[in-house]
Short mmCIF file of C-alpha atoms in Angstrom, two decimals:
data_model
loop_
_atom_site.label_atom_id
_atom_site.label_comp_id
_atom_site.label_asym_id
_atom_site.label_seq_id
_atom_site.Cartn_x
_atom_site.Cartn_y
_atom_site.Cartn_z
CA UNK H 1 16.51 -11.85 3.72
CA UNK H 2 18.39 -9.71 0.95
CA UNK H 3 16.42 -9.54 -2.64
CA UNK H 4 19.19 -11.34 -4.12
CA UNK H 5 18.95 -14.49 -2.16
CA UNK H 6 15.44 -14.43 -2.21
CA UNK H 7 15.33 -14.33 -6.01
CA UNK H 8 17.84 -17.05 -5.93
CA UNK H 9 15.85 -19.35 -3.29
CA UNK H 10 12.72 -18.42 -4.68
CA UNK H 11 14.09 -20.27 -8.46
CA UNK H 12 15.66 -23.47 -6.92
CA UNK H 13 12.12 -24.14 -4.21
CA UNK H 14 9.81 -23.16 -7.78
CA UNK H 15 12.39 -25.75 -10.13
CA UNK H 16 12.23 -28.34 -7.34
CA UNK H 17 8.60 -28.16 -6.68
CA UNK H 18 7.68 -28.31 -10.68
CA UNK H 19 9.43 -31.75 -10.68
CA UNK H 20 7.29 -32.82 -7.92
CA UNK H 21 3.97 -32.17 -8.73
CA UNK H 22 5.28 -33.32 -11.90
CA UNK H 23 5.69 -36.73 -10.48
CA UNK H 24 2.54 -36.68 -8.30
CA UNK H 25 0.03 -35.88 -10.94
CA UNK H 26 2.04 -38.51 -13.63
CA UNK H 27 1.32 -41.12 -10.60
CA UNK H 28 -2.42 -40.08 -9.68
CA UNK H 29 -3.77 -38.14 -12.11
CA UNK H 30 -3.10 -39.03 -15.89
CA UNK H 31 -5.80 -38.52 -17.74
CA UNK H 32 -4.94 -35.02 -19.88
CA UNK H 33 -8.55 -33.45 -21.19
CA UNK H 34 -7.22 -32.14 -24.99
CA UNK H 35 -6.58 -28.14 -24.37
CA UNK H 36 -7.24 -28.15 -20.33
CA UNK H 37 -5.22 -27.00 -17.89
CA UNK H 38 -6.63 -29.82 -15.57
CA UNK H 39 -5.51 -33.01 -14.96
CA UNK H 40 -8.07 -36.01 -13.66
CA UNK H 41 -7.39 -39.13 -11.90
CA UNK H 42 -10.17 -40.66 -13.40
CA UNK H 43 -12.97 -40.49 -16.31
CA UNK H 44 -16.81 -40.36 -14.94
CA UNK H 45 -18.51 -43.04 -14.46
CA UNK H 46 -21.64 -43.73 -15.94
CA UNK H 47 -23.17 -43.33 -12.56
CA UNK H 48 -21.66 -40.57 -11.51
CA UNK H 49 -24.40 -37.73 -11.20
CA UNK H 50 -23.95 -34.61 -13.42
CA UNK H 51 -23.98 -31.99 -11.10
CA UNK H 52 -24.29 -31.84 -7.25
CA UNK H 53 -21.86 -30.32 -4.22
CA UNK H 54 -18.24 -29.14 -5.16
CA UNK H 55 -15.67 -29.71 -2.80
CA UNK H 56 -12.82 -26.97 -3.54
CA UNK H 57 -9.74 -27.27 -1.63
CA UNK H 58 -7.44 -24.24 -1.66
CA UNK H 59 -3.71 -24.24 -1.37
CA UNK H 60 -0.75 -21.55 -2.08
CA UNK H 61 1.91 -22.69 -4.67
CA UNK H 62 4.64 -23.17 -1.77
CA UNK H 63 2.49 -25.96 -0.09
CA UNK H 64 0.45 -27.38 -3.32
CA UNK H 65 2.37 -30.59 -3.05
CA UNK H 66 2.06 -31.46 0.62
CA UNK H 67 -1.60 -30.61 0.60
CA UNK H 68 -2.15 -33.35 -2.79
CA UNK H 69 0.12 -35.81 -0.56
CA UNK H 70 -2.43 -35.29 2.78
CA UNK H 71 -5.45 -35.75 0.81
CA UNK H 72 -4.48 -38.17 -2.35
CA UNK H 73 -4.70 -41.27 -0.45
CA UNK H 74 -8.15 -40.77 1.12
CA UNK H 75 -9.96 -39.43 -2.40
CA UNK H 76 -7.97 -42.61 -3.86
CA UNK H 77 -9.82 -45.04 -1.22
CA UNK H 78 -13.08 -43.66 -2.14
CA UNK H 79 -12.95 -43.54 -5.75
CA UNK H 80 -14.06 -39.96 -6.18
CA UNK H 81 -13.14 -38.11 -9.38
CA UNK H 82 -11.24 -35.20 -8.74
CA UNK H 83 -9.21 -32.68 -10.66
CA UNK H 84 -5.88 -30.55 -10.57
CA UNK H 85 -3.83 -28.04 -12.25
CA UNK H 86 -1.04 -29.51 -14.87
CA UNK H 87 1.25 -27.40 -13.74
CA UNK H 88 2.31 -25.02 -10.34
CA UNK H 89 2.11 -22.21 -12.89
CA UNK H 90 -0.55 -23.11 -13.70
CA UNK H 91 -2.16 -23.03 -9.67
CA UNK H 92 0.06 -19.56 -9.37
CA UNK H 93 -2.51 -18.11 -12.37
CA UNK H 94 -5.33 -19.80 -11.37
CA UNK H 95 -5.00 -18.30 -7.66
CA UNK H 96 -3.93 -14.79 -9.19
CA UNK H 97 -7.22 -14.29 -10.65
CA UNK H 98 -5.74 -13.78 -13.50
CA UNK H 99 -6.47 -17.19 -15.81
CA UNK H 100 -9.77 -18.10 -15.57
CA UNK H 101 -11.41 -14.89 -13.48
CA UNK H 102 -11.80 -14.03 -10.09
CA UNK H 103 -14.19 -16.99 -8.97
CA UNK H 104 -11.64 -19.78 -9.78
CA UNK H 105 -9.00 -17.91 -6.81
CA UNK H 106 -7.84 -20.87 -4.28
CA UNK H 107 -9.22 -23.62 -6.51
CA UNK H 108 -6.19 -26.31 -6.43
CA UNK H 109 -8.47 -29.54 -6.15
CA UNK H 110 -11.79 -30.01 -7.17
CA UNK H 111 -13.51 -32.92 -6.09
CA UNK H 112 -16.78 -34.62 -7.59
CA UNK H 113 -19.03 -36.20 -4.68
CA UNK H 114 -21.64 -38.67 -5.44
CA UNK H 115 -24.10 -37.56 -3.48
CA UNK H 116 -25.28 -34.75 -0.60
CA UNK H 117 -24.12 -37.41 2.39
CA UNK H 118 -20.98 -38.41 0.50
CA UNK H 119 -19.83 -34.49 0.25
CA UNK H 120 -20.45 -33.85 3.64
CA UNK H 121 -18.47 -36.93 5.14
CA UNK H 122 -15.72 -36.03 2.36
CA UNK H 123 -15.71 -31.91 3.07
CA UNK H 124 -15.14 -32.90 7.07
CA UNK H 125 -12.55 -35.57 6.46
CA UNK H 126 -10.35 -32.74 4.11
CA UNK H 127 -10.94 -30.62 6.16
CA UNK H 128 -9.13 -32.69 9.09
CA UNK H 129 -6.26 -33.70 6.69
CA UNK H 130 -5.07 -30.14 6.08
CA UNK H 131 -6.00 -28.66 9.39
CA UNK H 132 -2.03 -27.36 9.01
CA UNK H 133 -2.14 -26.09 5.51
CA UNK H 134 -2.62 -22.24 4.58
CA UNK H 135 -5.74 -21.65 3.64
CA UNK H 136 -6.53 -19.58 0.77
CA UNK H 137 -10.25 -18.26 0.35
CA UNK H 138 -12.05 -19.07 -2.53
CA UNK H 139 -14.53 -16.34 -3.89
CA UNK H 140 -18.50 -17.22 -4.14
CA UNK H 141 -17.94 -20.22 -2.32
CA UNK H 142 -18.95 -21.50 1.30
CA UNK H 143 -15.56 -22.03 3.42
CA UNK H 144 -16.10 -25.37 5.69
CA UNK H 145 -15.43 -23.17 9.02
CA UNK H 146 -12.88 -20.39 9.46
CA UNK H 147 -9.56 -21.01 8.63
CA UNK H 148 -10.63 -23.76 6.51
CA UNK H 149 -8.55 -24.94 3.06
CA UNK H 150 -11.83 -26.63 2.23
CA UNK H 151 -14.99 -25.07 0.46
CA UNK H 152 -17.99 -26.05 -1.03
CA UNK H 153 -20.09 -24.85 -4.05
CA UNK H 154 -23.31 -26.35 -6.19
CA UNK H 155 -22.84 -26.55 -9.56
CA UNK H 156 -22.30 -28.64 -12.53
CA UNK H 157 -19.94 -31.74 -12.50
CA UNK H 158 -20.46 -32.74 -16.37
CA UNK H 159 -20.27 -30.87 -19.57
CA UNK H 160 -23.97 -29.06 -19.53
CA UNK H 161 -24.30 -26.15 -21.72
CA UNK H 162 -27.11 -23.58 -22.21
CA UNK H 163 -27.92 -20.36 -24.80
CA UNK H 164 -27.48 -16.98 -22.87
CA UNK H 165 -30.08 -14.38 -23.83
CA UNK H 166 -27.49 -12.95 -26.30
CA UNK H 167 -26.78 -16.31 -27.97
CA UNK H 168 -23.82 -17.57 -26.02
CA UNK H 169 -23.18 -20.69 -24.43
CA UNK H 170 -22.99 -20.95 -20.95
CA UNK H 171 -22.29 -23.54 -18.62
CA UNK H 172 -25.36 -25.02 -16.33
CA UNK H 173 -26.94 -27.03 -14.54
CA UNK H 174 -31.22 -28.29 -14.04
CA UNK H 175 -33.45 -27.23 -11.89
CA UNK H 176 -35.84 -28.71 -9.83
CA UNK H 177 -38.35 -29.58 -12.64
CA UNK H 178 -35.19 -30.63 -15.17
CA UNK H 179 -34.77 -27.42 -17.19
CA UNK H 180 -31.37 -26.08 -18.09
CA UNK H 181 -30.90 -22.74 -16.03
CA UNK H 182 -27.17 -21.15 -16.13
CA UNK H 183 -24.55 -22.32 -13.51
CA UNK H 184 -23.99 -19.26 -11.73
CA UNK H 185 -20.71 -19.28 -10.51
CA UNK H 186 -21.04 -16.29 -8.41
CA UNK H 187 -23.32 -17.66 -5.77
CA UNK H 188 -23.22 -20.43 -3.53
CA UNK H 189 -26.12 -22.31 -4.48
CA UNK H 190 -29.59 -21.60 -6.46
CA UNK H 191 -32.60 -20.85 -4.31
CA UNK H 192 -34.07 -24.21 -4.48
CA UNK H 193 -31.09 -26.52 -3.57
CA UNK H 194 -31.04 -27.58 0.19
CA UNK H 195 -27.85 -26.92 2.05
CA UNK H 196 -26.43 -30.32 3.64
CA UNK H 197 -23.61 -28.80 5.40
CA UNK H 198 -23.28 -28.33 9.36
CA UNK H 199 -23.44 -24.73 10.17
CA UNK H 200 -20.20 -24.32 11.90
CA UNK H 201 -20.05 -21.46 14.57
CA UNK H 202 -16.34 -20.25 14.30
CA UNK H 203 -16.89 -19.32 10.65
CA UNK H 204 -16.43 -16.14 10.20
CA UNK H 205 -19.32 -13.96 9.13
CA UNK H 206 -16.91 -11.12 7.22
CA UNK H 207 -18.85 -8.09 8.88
CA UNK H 208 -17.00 -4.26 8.64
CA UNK H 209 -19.94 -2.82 10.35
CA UNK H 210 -17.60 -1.88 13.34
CA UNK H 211 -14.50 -1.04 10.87
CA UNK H 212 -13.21 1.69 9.36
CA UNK H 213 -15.06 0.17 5.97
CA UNK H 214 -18.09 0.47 7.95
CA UNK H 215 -18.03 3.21 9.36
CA UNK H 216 -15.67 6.11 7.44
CA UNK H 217 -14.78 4.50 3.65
CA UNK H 218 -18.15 3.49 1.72
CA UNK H 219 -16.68 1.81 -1.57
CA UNK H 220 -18.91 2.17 -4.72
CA UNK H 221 -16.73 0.99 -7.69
CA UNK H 222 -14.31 -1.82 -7.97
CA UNK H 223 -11.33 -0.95 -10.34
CA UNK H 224 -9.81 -4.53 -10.16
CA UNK H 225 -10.30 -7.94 -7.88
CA UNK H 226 -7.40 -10.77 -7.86
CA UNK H 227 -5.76 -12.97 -5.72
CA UNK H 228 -3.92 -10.74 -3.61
CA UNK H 229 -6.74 -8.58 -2.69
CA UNK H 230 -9.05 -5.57 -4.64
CA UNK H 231 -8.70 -1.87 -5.17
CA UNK H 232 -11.65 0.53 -5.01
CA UNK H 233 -12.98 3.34 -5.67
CA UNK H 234 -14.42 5.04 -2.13
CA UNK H 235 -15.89 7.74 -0.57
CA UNK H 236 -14.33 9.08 2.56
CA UNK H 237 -16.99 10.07 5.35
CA UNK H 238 -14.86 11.54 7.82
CA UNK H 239 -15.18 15.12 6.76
CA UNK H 240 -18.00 17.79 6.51
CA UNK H 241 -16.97 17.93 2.69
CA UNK H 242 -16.80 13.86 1.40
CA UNK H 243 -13.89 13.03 -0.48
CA UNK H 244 -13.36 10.39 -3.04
CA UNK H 245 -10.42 8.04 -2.29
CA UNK H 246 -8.74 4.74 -3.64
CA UNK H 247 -8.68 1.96 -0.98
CA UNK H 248 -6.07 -1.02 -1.75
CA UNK H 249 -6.36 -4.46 -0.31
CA UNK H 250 -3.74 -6.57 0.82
CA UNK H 251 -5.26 -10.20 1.52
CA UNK H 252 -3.29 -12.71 3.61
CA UNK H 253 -2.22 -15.85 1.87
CA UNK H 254 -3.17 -13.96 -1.28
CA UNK H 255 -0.84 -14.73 -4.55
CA UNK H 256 1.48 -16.27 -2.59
CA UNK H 257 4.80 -15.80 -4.42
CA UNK H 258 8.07 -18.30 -4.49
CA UNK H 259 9.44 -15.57 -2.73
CA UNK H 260 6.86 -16.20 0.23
CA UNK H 261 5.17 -12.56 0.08
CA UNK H 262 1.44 -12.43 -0.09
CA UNK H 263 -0.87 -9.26 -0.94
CA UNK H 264 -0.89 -8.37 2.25
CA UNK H 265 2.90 -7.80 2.46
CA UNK H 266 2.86 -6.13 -0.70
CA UNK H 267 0.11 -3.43 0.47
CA UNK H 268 2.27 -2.89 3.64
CA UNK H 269 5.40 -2.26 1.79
CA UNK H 270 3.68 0.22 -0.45
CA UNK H 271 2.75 2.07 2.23
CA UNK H 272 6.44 2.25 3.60
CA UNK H 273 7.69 3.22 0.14
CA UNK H 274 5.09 5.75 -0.02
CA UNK H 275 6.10 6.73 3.27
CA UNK H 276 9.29 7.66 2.47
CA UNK H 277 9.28 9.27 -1.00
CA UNK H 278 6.42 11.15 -0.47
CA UNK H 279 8.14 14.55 0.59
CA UNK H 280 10.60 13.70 -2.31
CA UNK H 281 8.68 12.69 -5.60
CA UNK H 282 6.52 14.88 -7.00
CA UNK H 283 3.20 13.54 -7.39
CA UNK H 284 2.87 10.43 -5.71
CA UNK H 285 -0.29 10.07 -4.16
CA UNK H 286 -1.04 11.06 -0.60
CA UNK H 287 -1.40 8.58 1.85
CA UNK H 288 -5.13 9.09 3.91
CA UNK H 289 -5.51 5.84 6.41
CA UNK H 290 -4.21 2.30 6.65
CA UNK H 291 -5.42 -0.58 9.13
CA UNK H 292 -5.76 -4.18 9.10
CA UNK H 293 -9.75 -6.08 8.97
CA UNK H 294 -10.96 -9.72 8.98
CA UNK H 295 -7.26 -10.83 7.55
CA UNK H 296 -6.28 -7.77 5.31
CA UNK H 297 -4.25 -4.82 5.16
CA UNK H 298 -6.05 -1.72 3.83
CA UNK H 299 -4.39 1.30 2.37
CA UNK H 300 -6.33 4.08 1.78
CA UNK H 301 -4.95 6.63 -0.74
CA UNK H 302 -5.60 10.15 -2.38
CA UNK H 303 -7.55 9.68 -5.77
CA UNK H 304 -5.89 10.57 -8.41
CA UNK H 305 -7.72 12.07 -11.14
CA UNK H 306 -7.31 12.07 -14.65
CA UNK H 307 -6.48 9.16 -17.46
CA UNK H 308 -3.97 6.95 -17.26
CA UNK H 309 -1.23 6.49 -20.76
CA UNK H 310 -2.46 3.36 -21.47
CA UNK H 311 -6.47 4.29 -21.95
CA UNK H 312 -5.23 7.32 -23.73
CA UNK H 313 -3.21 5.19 -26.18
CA UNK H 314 -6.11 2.77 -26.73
CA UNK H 315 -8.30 5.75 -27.36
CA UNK H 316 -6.59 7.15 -30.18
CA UNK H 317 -7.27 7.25 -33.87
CA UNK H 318 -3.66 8.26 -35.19
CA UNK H 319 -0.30 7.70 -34.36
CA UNK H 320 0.90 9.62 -31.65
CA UNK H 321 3.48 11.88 -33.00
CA UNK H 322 7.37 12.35 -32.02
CA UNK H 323 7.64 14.89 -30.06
CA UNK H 324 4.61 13.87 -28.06
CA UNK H 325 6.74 10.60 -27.63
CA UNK H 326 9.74 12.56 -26.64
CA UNK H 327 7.88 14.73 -23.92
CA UNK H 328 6.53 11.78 -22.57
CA UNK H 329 9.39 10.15 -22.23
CA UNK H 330 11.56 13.29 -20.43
CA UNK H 331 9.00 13.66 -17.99
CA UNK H 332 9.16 9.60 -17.25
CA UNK H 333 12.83 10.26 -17.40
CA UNK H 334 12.82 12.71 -14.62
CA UNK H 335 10.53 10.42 -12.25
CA UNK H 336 12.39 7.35 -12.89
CA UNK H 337 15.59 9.54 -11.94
CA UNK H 338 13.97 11.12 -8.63
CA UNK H 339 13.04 7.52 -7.71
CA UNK H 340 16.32 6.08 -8.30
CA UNK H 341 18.14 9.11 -6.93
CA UNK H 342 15.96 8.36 -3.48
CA UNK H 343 17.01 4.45 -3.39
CA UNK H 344 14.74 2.66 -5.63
CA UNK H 345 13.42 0.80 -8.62
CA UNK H 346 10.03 1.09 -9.84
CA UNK H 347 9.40 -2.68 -11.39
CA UNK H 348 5.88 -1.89 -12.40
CA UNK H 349 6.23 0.91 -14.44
CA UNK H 350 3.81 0.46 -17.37
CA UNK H 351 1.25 3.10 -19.23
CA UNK H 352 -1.60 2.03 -16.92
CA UNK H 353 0.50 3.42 -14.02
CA UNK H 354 0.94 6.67 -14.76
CA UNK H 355 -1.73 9.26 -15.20
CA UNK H 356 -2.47 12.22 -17.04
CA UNK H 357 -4.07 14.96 -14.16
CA UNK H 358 -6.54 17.97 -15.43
CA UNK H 359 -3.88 19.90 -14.59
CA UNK H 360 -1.38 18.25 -17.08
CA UNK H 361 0.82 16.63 -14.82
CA UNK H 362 2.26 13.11 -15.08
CA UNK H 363 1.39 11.24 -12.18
CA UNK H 364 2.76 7.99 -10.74
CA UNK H 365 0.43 5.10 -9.17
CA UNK H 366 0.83 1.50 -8.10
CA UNK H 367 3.93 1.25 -6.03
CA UNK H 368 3.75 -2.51 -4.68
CA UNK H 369 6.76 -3.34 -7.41
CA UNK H 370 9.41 -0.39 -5.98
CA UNK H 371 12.54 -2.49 -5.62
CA UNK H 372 15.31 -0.88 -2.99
CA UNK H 373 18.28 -0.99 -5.64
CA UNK H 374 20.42 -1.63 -2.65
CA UNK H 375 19.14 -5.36 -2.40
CA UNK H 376 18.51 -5.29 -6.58
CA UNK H 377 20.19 -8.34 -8.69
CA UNK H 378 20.12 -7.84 -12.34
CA UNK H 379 17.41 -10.42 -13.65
CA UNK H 380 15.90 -10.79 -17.25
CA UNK H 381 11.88 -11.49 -16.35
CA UNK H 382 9.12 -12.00 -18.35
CA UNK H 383 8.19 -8.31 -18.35
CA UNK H 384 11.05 -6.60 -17.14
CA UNK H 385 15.03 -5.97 -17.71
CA UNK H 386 17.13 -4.06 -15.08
CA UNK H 387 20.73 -3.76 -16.19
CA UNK H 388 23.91 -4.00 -14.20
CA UNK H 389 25.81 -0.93 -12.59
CA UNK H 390 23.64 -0.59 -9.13
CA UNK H 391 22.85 1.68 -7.59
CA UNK H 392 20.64 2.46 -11.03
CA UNK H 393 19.89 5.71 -11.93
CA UNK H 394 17.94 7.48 -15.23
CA UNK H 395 20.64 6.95 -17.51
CA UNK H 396 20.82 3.15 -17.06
CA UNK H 397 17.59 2.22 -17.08
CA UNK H 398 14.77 0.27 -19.05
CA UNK H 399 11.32 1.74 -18.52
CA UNK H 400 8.47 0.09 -21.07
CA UNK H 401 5.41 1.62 -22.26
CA UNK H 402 3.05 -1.59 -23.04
CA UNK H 403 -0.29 -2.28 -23.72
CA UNK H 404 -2.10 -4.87 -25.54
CA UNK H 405 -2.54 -3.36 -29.05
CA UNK H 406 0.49 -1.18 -28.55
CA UNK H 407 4.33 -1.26 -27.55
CA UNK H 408 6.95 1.43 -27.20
CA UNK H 409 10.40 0.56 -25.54
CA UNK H 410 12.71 3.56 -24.72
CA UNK H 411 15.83 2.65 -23.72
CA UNK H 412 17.44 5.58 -21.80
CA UNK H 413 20.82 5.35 -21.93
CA UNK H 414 21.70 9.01 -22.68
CA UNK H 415 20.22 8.89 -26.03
CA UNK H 416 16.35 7.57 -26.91
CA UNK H 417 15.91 4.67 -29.32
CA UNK H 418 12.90 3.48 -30.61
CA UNK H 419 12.25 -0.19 -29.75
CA UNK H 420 9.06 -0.75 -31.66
CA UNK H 421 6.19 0.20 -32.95
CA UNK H 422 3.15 2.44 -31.50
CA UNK H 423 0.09 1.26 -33.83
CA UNK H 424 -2.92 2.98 -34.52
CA UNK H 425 -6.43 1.78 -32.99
CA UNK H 426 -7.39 1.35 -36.77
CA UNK H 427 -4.78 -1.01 -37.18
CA UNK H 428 -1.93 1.50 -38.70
CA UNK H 429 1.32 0.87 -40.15
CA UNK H 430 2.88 2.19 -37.31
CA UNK H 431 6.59 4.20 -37.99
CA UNK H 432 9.10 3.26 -40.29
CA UNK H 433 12.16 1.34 -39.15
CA UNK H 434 15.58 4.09 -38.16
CA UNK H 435 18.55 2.83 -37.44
CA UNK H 436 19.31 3.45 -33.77
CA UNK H 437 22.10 5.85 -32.67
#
């Protein structure tokens, strides 16, 4: 489908959709914890126990409705407090990894069970009534059987908090003899809590012992872990002389878009984009190995060395100075033109993206957001602006340095205008306002 429809499509499904989850969670679950992003059906119940067997259904922001509709009846019947997101934007950060960490990935409903029987009998029957949903894995947790929406975790249900060895609070949960111990959210269960669950044969046990992970790439450093899958650092086995190399994940069903593309698309189409302009843009990273294990895509890339903009921005003390600005932005100039001169638009270019080699060249990374300007429409995002006139080339174009402490927009129109200010680390003035030209 062309980019433009699917931009289109993708806005009406994500309007429509809003308005009915809306409705749903006005109808079921109304009670609005001050500052949460959750919504409740229900307060606890004196009875209810404080902490005990999470049930954690996963779903993908294209099906979060149907999967509330298959399952809202039979949580209603048994009176169990259970939670959701106040929003589908909400459920699209939450399964990005991005809002509240890694661990929280897939975590759409969150039911309480009253006891060890009660979550078993309630983890089978969900389970059943979203045998035809996509399932989205949730990190830390144990998945009800392969394939499964449906997961399980121990942990606390109430408000329990606890002093970290550094003085912060934590959340957690007692042990066997009533003590507060930390909820670790990164494990399954503690040691000394009994595991009611069936042990289901078709779940799969997530082995690379016979794949290429196994057997040629040995990862040894994470760089980052979200939704749609992790990058690492890795050393390649293959040779006499072991090299170090970046391997990209692209997990199925991960960060499902309103466009319908998961990580594992995006990883693919990276490696067709690098595919093609590698023999044309200078420094792009060389492609090593790609395959597909246990539900990902894998792309396994050169390494390239050196820092990227955005840590060397962070790690200054002083301004950087003009004509450092203006030598950056030529050589950006130059790569944004090569890339649009071959066919495409790079949506992701940002200061963490491009790195400074030992050798002093400025080197491109991260191509999941090329665009083909061919099947571009002129949108105004949240982090982005292309203009009109396709096909684009470097005289049209936006390209944004960013950072958290630190923005510089260069418009590149022919003539560079400062768009803002680059501020010190020790909180500078940054430059005086000049009237653009």
């Amino acid at each position: 489908m062309p980019e433009v429809s699917l931009q289109a499509d993708g806005r009406s499904l994500e309007h429509k959709s809003e308005s009915e989850w809306s409705e749903l969670i006005g109808r079921f679950c109304p009670i609005a914890p001050t500052g949460s992003i959750w919504r409740l059906n229900r307060l606890a119940y004196p009875e209810d126990p404080d902490q005990g067997w999470k049930i954690h259904v996963s779903a993908t922001i294209l099906e979060a409705c149907e999967v509330f509709k298959s399952v809202v009846d039979f949580l209603s019947s048994k009176d169990l407090q259970f939670k959701v997101p106040k929003s589908l934007r909400e459920l699209a950060l939450i399964n990005s990894g991005l809002g509240a960490g890694y661990s929280q990935v897939g975590k759409f409903l969150t039911v309480y069970p009253r006891n060890d029987s009660d979550a078993v009998d309630v983890a089978h029957e969900l389970h059943e009534l979203t045998l035809n949903s996509t399932s989205i894995s949730v990190p830390f947790d144990r998945q009800y059987c392969a394939g499964s929406n449906v997961h399980m975790r121990y942990g606390a249900f109430a408000m329990l908090e606890v002093l970290s060895n550094n003085g912060q609070k934590m959340p957690a949960i007692r042990d066997s003899d009533g003590n507060l111990v930390p909820d670790d959210r990164l494990t399954i269960a503690p040691a000394w809590v009994k595991d009611p669950f069936p042990v289901i044969r078709s779940v799969c046990n997530g082995s690379f012992a016979d794949t290429p992970l196994g057997e040629r790439y040995r990862a040894f450093a994470a760089i980052s872990q979200r939704g749609k899958g992790g990058v690492y650092l890795a050393v390649d086995l293959t040779d006499s002389k072991p090299r170090t190399c970046v391997v990209k994940q692209g997990r199925k069903n991960g960060e499902i878009g309103w466009d319908g593309q998961d990580g594992l698309f995006r990883v693919k189409t990276e490696l067709r984009v690098l595919s093609e302009i590698g023999g044309k843009i200078a420094g792009v990273p060389a492609i090593y190995d790609s395959f597909e294990v246990n539900g990902s895509f894998y792309l396994v890339l050169e390494h390239v060395r050196g820092m990227n903009l955005e840590s060397s921005l962070l790690s200054r003390r002083r301004r950087m100075s003009i004509g450092s600005i203006v030598s950056h932005s030529i050589e950006v100039c130059e790569l944004l033109r090569s890339l649009h001169n071959s066919g495409w638009v790079w949506g992701d270019c940002k200061p963490a993206n491009l790195v400074r080699s030992p050798a002093g060249a400025l080197r491109p990374i991260d191509f999941e957001g090329l665009i083909e300007s061919v099947n571009l429409t002129p949108t105004v995002g949240e982090q982005r602006v292309f203009p009109t006139g396709l096909p684009l080339s470097a005289g049209s174009a936006m390209t944004s340095f960013h950072s958290a402490r630190r923005c510089t927009f260069f418009s590149l129109d022919g003539s560079m205008t400062r768009r803002s200010l680059l501020q010190s680390k020790n909180g500078g003035r940054g430059f005086p306002k000049r009237s653009s030209n």
